[in-house]
GROMACS .gro file of C-alpha atoms in nm:
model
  270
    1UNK     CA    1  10.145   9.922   7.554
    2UNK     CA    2  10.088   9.542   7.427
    3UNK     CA    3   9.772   9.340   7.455
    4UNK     CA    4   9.786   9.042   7.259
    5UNK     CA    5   9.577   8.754   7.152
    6UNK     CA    6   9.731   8.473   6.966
    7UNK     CA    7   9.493   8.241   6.795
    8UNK     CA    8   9.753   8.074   6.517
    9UNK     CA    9  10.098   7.961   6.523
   10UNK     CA   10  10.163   8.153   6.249
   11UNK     CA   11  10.045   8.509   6.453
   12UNK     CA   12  10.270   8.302   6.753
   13UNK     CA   13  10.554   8.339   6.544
   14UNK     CA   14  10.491   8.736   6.481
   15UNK     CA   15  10.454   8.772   6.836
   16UNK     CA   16  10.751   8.607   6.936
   17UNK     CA   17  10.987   8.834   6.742
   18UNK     CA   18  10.850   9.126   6.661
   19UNK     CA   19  10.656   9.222   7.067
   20UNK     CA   20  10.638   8.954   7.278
   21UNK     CA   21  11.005   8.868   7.328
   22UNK     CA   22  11.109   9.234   7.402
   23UNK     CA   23  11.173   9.316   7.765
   24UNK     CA   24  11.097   9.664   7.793
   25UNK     CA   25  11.270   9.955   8.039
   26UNK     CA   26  11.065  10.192   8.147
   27UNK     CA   27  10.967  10.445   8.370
   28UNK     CA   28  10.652  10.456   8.593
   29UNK     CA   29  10.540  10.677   8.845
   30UNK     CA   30  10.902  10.795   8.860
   31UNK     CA   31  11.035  10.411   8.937
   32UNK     CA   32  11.219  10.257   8.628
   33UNK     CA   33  11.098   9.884   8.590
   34UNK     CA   34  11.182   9.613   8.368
   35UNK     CA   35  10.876   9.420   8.199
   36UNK     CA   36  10.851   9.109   7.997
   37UNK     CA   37  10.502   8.928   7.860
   38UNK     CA   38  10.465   8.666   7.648
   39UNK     CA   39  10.127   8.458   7.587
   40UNK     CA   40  10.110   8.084   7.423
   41UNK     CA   41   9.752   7.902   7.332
   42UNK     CA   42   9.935   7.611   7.458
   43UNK     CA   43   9.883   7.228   7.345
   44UNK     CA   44   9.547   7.117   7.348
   45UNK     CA   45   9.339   7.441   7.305
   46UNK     CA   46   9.213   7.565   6.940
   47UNK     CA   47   9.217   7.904   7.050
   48UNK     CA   48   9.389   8.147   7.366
   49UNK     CA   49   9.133   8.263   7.590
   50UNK     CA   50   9.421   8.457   7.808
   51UNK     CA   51   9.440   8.799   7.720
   52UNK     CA   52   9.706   9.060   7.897
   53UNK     CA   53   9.771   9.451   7.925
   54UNK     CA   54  10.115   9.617   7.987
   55UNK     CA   55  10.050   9.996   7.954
   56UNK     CA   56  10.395  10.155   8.091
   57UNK     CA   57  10.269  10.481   8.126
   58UNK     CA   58   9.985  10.362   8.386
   59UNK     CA   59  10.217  10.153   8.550
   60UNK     CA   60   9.944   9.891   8.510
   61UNK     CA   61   9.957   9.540   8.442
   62UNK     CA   62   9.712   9.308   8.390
   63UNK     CA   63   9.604   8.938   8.339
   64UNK     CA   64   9.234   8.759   8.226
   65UNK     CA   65   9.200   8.457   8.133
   66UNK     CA   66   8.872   8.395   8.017
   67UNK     CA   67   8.588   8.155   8.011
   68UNK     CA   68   8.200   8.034   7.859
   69UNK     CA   69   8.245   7.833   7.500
   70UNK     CA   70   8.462   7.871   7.246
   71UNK     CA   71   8.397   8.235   7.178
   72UNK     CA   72   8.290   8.374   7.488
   73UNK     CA   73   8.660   8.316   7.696
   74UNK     CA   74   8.810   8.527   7.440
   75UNK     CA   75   8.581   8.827   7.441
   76UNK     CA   76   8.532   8.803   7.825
   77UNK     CA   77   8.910   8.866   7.905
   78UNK     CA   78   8.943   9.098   7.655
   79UNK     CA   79   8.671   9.268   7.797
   80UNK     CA   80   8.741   9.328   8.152
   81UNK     CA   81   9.177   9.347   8.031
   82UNK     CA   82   9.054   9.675   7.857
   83UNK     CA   83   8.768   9.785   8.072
   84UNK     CA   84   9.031   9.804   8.407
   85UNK     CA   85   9.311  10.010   8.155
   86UNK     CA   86   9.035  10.239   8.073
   87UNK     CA   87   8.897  10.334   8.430
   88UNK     CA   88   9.240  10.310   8.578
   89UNK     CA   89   9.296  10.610   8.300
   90UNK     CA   90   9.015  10.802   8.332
   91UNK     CA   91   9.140  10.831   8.722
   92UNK     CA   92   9.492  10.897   8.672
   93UNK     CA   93   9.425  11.244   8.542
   94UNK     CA   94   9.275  11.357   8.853
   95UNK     CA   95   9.612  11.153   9.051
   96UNK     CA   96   9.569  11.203   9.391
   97UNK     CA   97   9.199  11.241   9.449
   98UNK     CA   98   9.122  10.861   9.424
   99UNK     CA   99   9.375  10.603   9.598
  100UNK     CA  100   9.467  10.345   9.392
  101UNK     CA  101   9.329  10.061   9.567
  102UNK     CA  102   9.002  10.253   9.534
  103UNK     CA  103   9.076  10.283   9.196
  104UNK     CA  104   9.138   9.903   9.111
  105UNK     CA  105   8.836   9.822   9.315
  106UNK     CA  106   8.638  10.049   9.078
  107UNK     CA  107   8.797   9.902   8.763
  108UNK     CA  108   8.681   9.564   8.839
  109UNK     CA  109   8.302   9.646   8.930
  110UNK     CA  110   8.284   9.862   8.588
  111UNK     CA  111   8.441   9.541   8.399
  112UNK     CA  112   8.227   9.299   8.574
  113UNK     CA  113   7.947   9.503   8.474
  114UNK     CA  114   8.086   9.547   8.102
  115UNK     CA  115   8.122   9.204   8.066
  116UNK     CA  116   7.796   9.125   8.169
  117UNK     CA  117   7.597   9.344   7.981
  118UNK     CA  118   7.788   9.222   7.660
  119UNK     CA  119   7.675   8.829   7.772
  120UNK     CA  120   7.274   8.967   7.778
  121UNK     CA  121   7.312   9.117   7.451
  122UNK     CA  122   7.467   8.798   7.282
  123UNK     CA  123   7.288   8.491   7.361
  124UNK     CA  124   7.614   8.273   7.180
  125UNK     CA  125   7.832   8.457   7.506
  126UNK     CA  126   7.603   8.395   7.782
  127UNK     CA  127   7.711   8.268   8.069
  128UNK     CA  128   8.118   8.384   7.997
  129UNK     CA  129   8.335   8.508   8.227
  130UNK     CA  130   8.725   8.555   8.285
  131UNK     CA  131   8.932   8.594   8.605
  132UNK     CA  132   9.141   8.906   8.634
  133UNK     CA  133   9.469   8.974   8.819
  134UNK     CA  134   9.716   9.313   8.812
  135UNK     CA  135   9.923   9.511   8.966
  136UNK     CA  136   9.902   9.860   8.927
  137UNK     CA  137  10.250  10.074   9.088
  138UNK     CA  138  10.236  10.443   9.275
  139UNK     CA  139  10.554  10.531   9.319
  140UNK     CA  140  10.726  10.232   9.569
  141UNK     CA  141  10.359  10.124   9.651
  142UNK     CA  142  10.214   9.837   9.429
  143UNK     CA  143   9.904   9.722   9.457
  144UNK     CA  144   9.715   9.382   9.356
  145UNK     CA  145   9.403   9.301   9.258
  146UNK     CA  146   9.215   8.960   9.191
  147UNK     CA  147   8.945   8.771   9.077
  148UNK     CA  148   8.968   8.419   8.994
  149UNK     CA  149   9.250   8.167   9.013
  150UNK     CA  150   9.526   8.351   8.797
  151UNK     CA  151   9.832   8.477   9.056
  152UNK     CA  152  10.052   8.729   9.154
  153UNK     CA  153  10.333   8.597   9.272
  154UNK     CA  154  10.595   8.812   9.476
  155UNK     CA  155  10.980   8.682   9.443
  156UNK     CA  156  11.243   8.838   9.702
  157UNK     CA  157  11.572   8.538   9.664
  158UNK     CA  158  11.529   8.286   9.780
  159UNK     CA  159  11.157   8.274   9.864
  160UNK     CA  160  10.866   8.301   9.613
  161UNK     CA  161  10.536   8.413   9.825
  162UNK     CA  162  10.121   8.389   9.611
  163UNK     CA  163  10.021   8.734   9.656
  164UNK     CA  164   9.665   8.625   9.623
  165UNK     CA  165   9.427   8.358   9.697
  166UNK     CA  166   9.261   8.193   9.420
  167UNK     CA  167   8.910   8.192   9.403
  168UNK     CA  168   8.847   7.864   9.339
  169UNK     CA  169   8.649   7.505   9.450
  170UNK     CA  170   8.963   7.390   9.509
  171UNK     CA  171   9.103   7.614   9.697
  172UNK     CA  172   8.779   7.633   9.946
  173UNK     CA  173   8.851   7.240   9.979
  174UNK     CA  174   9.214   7.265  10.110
  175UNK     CA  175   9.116   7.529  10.352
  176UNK     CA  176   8.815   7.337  10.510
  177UNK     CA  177   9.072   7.056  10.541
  178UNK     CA  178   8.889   6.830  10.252
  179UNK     CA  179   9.152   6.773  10.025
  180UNK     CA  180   9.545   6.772  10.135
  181UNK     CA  181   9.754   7.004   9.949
  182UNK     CA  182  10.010   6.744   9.808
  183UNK     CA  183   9.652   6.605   9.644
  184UNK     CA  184   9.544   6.901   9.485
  185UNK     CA  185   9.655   6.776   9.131
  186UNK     CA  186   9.446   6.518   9.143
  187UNK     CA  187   9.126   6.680   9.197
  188UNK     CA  188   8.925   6.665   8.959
  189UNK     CA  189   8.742   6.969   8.958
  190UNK     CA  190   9.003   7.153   8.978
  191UNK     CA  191   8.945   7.442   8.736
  192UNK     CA  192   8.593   7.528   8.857
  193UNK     CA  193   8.665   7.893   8.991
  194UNK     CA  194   8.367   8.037   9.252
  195UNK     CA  195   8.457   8.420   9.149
  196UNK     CA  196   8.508   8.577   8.870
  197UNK     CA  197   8.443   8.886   8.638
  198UNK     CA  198   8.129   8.911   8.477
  199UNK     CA  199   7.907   8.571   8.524
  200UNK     CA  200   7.730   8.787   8.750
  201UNK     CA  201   7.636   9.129   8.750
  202UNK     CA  202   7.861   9.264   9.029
  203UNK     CA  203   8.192   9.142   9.193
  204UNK     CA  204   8.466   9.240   9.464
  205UNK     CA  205   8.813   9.184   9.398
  206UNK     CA  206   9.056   9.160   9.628
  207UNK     CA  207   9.331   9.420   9.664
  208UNK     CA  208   9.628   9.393   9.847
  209UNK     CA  209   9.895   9.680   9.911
  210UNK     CA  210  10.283   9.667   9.942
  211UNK     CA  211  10.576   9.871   9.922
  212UNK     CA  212  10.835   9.744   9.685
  213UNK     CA  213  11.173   9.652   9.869
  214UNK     CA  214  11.542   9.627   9.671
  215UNK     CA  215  11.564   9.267   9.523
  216UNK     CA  216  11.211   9.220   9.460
  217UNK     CA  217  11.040   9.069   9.117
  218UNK     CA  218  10.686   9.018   9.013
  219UNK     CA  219  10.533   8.783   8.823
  220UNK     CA  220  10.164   8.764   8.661
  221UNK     CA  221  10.006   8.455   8.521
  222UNK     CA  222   9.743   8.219   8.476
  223UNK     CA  223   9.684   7.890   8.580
  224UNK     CA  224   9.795   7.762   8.273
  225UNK     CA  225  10.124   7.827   8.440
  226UNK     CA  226  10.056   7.800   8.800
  227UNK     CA  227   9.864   7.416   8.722
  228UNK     CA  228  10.173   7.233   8.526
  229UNK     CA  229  10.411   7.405   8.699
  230UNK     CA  230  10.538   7.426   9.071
  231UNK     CA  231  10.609   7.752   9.306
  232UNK     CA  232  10.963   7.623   9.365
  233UNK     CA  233  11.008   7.609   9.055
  234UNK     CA  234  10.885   7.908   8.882
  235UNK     CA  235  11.088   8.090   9.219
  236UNK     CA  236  11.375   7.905   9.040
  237UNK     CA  237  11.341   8.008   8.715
  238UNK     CA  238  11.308   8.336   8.780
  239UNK     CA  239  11.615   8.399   8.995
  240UNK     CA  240  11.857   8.188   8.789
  241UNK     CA  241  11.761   8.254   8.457
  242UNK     CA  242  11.849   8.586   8.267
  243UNK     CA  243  11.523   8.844   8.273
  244UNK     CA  244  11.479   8.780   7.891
  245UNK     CA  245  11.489   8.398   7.959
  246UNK     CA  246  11.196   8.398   8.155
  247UNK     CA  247  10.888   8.373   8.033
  248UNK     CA  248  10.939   8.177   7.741
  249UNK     CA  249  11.106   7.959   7.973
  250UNK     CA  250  10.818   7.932   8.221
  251UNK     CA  251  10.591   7.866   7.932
  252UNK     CA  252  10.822   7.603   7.752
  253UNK     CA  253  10.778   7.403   8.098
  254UNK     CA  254  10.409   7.443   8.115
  255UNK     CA  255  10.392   7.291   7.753
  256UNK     CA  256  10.714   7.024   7.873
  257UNK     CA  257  10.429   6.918   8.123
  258UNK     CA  258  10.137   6.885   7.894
  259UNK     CA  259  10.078   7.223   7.844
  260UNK     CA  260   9.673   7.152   7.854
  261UNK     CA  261   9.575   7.524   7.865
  262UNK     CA  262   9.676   7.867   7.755
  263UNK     CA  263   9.965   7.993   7.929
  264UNK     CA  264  10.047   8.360   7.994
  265UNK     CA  265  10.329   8.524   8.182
  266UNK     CA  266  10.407   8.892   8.278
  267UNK     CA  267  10.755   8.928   8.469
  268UNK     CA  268  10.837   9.263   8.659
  269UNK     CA  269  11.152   9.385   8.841
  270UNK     CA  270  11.092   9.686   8.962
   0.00000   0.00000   0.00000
């Protein structure tokens, strides 16, 4: 299991060779899978808010990237991260009575709620929050659950598909037909996300189910990534690069391109 937060370039530098960089084999729920994840505080941020969970025996993976002042992004995401690996746990010894989308669902409403309470007892982290995405696998099945604007992308050559749909003012804008697509870097509120874990007392995530097919990859991350750098891209990273290249590759461009937030990448073939 990692879950990292990197806060200096010195602790980078740890990171990089001793965890980060370390594809791992392993095998979950009886399906072997190969995982990378790697996490950079990017170029203009004193701190990384992103915070991310790869616990092999779960088969869970997951994503936050956090919010509300200096301090409160970082606690948020670390927060919910561990608050979804511990109720995702607590089920998985009773396998079978709860199905897993259930169980995700339930994860994000007690994280939600952990993070909230922690923001009323704290009056320097009120008001944080984080967005949350992960995958958690049963067997073929995977399911996805999100809150916020961090992605799950699916990548079957040659086509990358988003997974989910970002909760975010932007997003609401392209679907009512208010801003065109090809403008969406230019908006300028861009960031501002309308759902999220733990602002408010309660939340729903959304969970989507799918059986894994021969050929497929997975890849977590937060906007960071998604913002700086393009779908077609990242689709072409990931399916001409070796596995081990990935990441730090996808980050490296996110940084090539100004790199103006944390950046956080978790890459799955199953």
């Amino acid at each position: 299991m990692i879950n990292p937060r990197l806060r200096s370039k010195t602790l980078w530098r740890y990171y990089w060779d001793s965890v980060l960089n370390k594809s791992r084999d392993t095998l979950m729920s009886g399906m072997k899978i190969r995982v990378s994840g790697l996490t950079d505080v990017g170029l203009k941020r004193d701190n990384n808010q992103d915070y991310f969970i790869v616990d092999e025996n779960l088969g869970l993976f997951v994503l936050a990237d956090g919010m509300g002042g200096h301090l409160g992004g970082e606690v948020a995401s670390q927060i919910a991260s561990e608050t979804i690996q511990t109720v995702v746990k607590e089920n998985s010894v009773k396998k079978g009575a709860t199905p897993p989308g259930e169980i995700l669902q339930a994860a994000y409403s007690y994280a939600c709620q952990a993070v909230y309470n922690r923001s009323q007892e704290d009056a320097k982290l009120k008001g944080m929050g984080t967005t949350a995405v992960s995958i958690l696998m049963d067997g073929k099945t995977l399911y996805v659950a999100n809150v916020g604007d961090s992605r799950c992308y699916l990548i079957h050559p040659p086509y990358i598909w988003q997974m989910t749909e970002d909760h975010s003012l932007l997003n609401e804008q392209i679907r009512a037909g208010l801003v065109k697509p090809e403008h969406a870097p230019l908006f300028t509120a861009r960031n501002v996300i309308t759902r999220s874990v733990g602002f408010e007392e309660t939340v729903v995530a959304d969970v989507v189910e799918r059986e894994v097919t021969e050929g497929d990859y997975l890849l977590l991350c937060s906007d960071g990534l998604s913002g700086l750098v393009s779908d077609r891209r990242i689709c072409d990273v990931c399916l001409t690069l070796p596995f081990d290249d990935v990441a730090p590759r996808l980050i490296e461009e996110a940084k090539r391109n100004g790199g103006d937030d944390n950046i956080t990448v978790i890459f799955l073939k199953p």
